[in-house]
C-alpha cells in the first residue's frame, strides 16, 4: 500500500515538474540574437582600453607611465622622448597594448590623472592573426576618437560598431583606415557634444 | 620507500648550475626585506590582558604543554611556537584536551623565511568555543623536514602536499607525499624565494606590427 | 598565414603511467580532465568494479598558475583583480577577503555605505554562485532544463553587477578601503525587485521542478554521507560542513562588514548526504535574499571609499577568512613593510573539499560520483590557483 | 478518407497495369514483385527519414522553448532546414576509426543499429490500407525486432576499445533486456483484448470497442515507461548519459557513423510513439474530417511530444534504480495487468 502511495506521489511530483516546464514553454523566449541584436552595455562597461583625444584631436596622454606601472600583467608599453634637446616635456612616440593578455581590470583608466585612457565598449577582439592583438597608438587613438559619452566609471562608449546591418562581422582592422594621431580634420565626436 | 626519499632529496638540492625545464637554479638567496616584528601596535601584537576565555586557554596550554611558547594576540588569536620535534605532541594535545578541543584545521602552509628556514604555520579553530590558534614551527632550510599532522587532522593531507609541492617541506610520515599542483617531473619548488623562473621575463616588450601589416 | 612568433618547441611529453594492477578484475578509468561533469579540469583516477567505485584519486593542478608566487611580485591593488580569478564564480567574495586582510593590516576603517554595498554585492554573488552550483548539479543528474533556468536568474544578477562594476564575471568591484564606485538609488530598487521576484517566483519554481521530484530525491538521499566528525576532521566548510549538521557560518562566528547586524538563519542539514548539501545551498539563497533586503533598507548615504595611505606600508601577518559560497575563503597575508606582500596564501574551500571525494565515494556508483562532485561544488580556479 | 482510398486504388491500378506490361515484355513476374518491394521500401524509408529530420528539429525546438530559447533559427523559417545541413555536415566529415578499435565490428555496428530500426516499420499500419505487410504475428514481430538493437550497442561499445563505451554498452544491454519483458507483457495484454496479434486487427478492435487507453490504463503506463527505456530516451538515457559516461557507446563515433546511430534513435522514437498511438489510441481511426494517415501522424506526434517533454523535465535515474523499476515494479504490474485483462476478457 505504501508502495502504491509512493508511486502516486512520484507521478504527482513528475507532473508538477512538467507543469513548470510547460508554463515556461509557452512564455516568450529570452535569448538575444547576438550578432544581429547587440546587448545594451551599461555605462562604464570594461572593454579594451583606448586612448582619448582632446578637442583638437591630440592625444591627452603625457607619457607619465602610471598606467604602465599599475597594469597587473604589464602589457602597456609607452615609448617617449624628451623634446627640446632632451630637457622639455615628454613627447609620446608610441603606446602599445597587448590585448591578448589584457584582463580588463580597468586599473589603467582609474589611475590616469588626465583621463587620457579609458575603458571602451569594444569587446569583440576576435581575430585570425594573433599579431593584431597588439594595439599600437594609431589603433588605440582611432578607437578613442569614436568616443560618444563622457567618462563614467572610467569608461566611455564609442561609436564602434563591429557588425554591419547585414549581420556580417567586420574585422577590427578595417576600423583603422582613417587619418592618424593629431592630424587636423580627423573625424571625431567630441565629449562636449 | 628509502629510494624514493633519496630521489626526493636529490630533487630538493640539484647540483650547482643544474637546470630543469623551468627549474630553479641554486643562487644565493635573493634578499627581500625580511619582515620586522612589532614596530607599531598592529592587530597581530601581543595582548597583555587577555579576555577571560583566552586567558583560561593560555593557562590550560601552559599547564598541559610545559616549555611551549604561547601568547595571545590583539586580534584574539592564540599563538604557539614550538619545535618540530614536539609538533605532533602539541597538536595532539590541542586536539584532545577536553577544554580546548581544537578540532578544526583551517589552514596549513609554509613561509620561506630565508635564513631562518621555513616556517610551517597552522591555523586551528575550536568549533565549540570558537577559540582560534596559530601553531608555528621552524624547520631548517637545508633539511626541511617536519612531522606530519595527517594523523591528528586528516584534512592536513592536501595542505601538506601543497606545502611540499610549492615549498619543498617534507612531511615525515605523510601517507601520500606527492606533488599535487605541479606536474610530477617538475624541478624545484616555486614558492621558495630563491626559485628563479627561467622562462622569459614577465614584462614582454609588446611589438606592434601594425606598420608592417599596413 | 605568417606569424611573427618563432615556431613552438615540441613539448617534452613524458607519459607517467598510472599504477595498474592487471591481475585484479577492477577497471581503471580516468574521469576527466575532459569529462563533461567534472566542473572544470578535475581528473579522477577511479578504480571501479563493474559500476561500483573501489577507489578514487583526484588529480588536480591543470589550472595552476602560481597565483601566490605571482602576487609576491605585485603591489596590493594589483593583486585584487587576480583574486577574482580564484573562485571565478564568486569574484566579489574573493576580493572582499583580500581587501579585508589588507585593511586589517593597514588599520583602515571602511565607510558604512561601502559596508552595505559590500554586503549587498557579496550576497548577490552568493546567490549567483549557488545558482551555478545548483544548475550544474542538476545537469550532472541529467536535468538540463533546471541548469538553463539557473543561468537565466544568474544573468539578472550579472547584469546588475555589470552595471556598477563594468564587468560581467570578474567584477573587480570591492577594493582595498571600500568599493569601486557608488550606486544609484535606481540600482538599489532594481536589486530589490530582483530579490523579491527571485524569492516569490523563481525559487519555488526550482523546488517544484527539482527538489520535489522523486527521481531526484531518490538519487540524492542517503548518497555519500559525510558524518559531522569526518567533516570537521577533514576541514570541510560552508555548505558541505553545514550539510553534515554542523552549524558553523563565519558570518555568525567571525562577523565582517557589519554582518552581525543582520537577522538571518544558518540552514543545517541532518544526514550529511548529497541531498542535504544541495538543500543547504537552496535555503542559503533565501537567507542571502533576506540579508540583501535588510541591507537595502539600512543603506545610508556617504562615502564608499576610505582615504588610502599615500605609501603602502603593510606590515605583520594576518589570516582573514570569510564565508564564501563554497566555504571558508581564507587569505593568509604576510607583509614585510613594502608595497608587495611577502607571502600570500589562499585558503580555497574547494581545494579542501576535493580531499573528501575518496572519503565519501567508496562503494558508490559512477552516477553517484558525478552527484558527489556536484554536491561539493568545486571551482578549479581556486583549487589550482 | 475518400482521397486516400482513391489514391490507394489508383496506385493499385497502376501496379496491375505495370505488371501486365512487364509480363508482356517476357520478363518473369517475380522480378517485378521484387522491384516493387524495393520501391515500397524506398518510399517508407523516405517517409521515415523526412520524419526523423523533422523530429530532430522538433526536439531542439521543444527543448529550446522549455528552456526559454528559440532553438535553431537560421536556416529556413524557424530553422527548419537546420537538421538537413547538420546531416550534410555529418556526411562530409572526416571518417575516424580509432586505431585500437576492432575495425570491422566498429564499422558494422551502425548498420546493425539502423537495420532493425527500419525493418520494424514493416508492420506499422499508417492507414487501413497503408501497411507494408500486415503480419498476423505483428506484435511478436515488433518485440522480436526491437530487441535487435542491443546487439548493435554492444558491438559499438565493445569495438570502440574505450572504457566508457564499454560501460555504456553494458548498461544498455542490461537496460534493454530488463525492459523488453514489461514491454512484452504490455503487448500481451493488448493482444488478449483485441484477440489478434495483427496490428491492423488491433486497430479495428479498437474501432469496434473503444480506445485501449481506457481499457488498459495500467498496460499503457507499463508500455510507455518501458518504451521510453527501450529507446534510451531521458530519463532513461543511461547508455549515453553524457554527464556520467561522456557519451556512452558512441563516444568514439563521429561523422556519418554517428549520424546513423542518431537517425536510428529517432526512428525508434517515432516507432514507439506510433506503436503507442496504434495500440492505445486507436491508430489511424478517427472522425472522417481528416484522412486516416493524418490521424495516425497526429496521435504519433502527440506521444513524441510527450516523450520529449518528459525527457527535458526529469533528471536521469540511476542504473540500479532503473533495474529496480523494471524488475520490481513494471514486471509485477505488467503481470497483474495480464491477469486483470484475462478476467475482463472472460467476463465480457
mmCIF file of C-alpha atoms in Angstrom, chain A residues 72 74 77 96 98 129 131-132 136 138 173, chain B residues 202-211 213:
data_model
loop_
_atom_site.group_PDB
_atom_site.id
_atom_site.type_symbol
_atom_site.label_atom_id
_atom_site.label_comp_id
_atom_site.label_asym_id
_atom_site.label_seq_id
_atom_site.Cartn_x
_atom_site.Cartn_y
_atom_site.Cartn_z
ATOM 1 C CA UNK A 72 48.984 43.941 -13.357
ATOM 2 C CA UNK A 74 52.384 44.584 -17.555
ATOM 3 C CA UNK A 77 54.447 49.841 -23.259
ATOM 4 C CA UNK A 96 51.449 49.572 -27.317
ATOM 5 C CA UNK A 98 48.785 43.660 -25.810
ATOM 6 C CA UNK A 129 46.022 36.724 -36.671
ATOM 7 C CA UNK A 131 49.783 39.690 -34.002
ATOM 8 C CA UNK A 132 46.826 42.022 -34.329
ATOM 9 C CA UNK A 136 49.510 50.356 -31.248
ATOM 10 C CA UNK A 138 47.168 54.537 -34.013
ATOM 11 C CA UNK A 173 41.385 46.044 -38.671
ATOM 12 C CA UNK B 202 57.343 38.757 -17.283
ATOM 13 C CA UNK B 203 57.474 42.145 -18.905
ATOM 14 C CA UNK B 204 57.403 41.181 -22.538
ATOM 15 C CA UNK B 205 58.076 44.017 -24.887
ATOM 16 C CA UNK B 206 54.961 44.389 -26.902
ATOM 17 C CA UNK B 207 55.754 44.848 -30.509
ATOM 18 C CA UNK B 208 53.193 46.406 -32.720
ATOM 19 C CA UNK B 209 53.478 45.143 -36.193
ATOM 20 C CA UNK B 210 50.740 47.342 -37.416
ATOM 21 C CA UNK B 211 53.101 49.262 -39.628
ATOM 22 C CA UNK B 213 50.784 44.894 -41.922
#
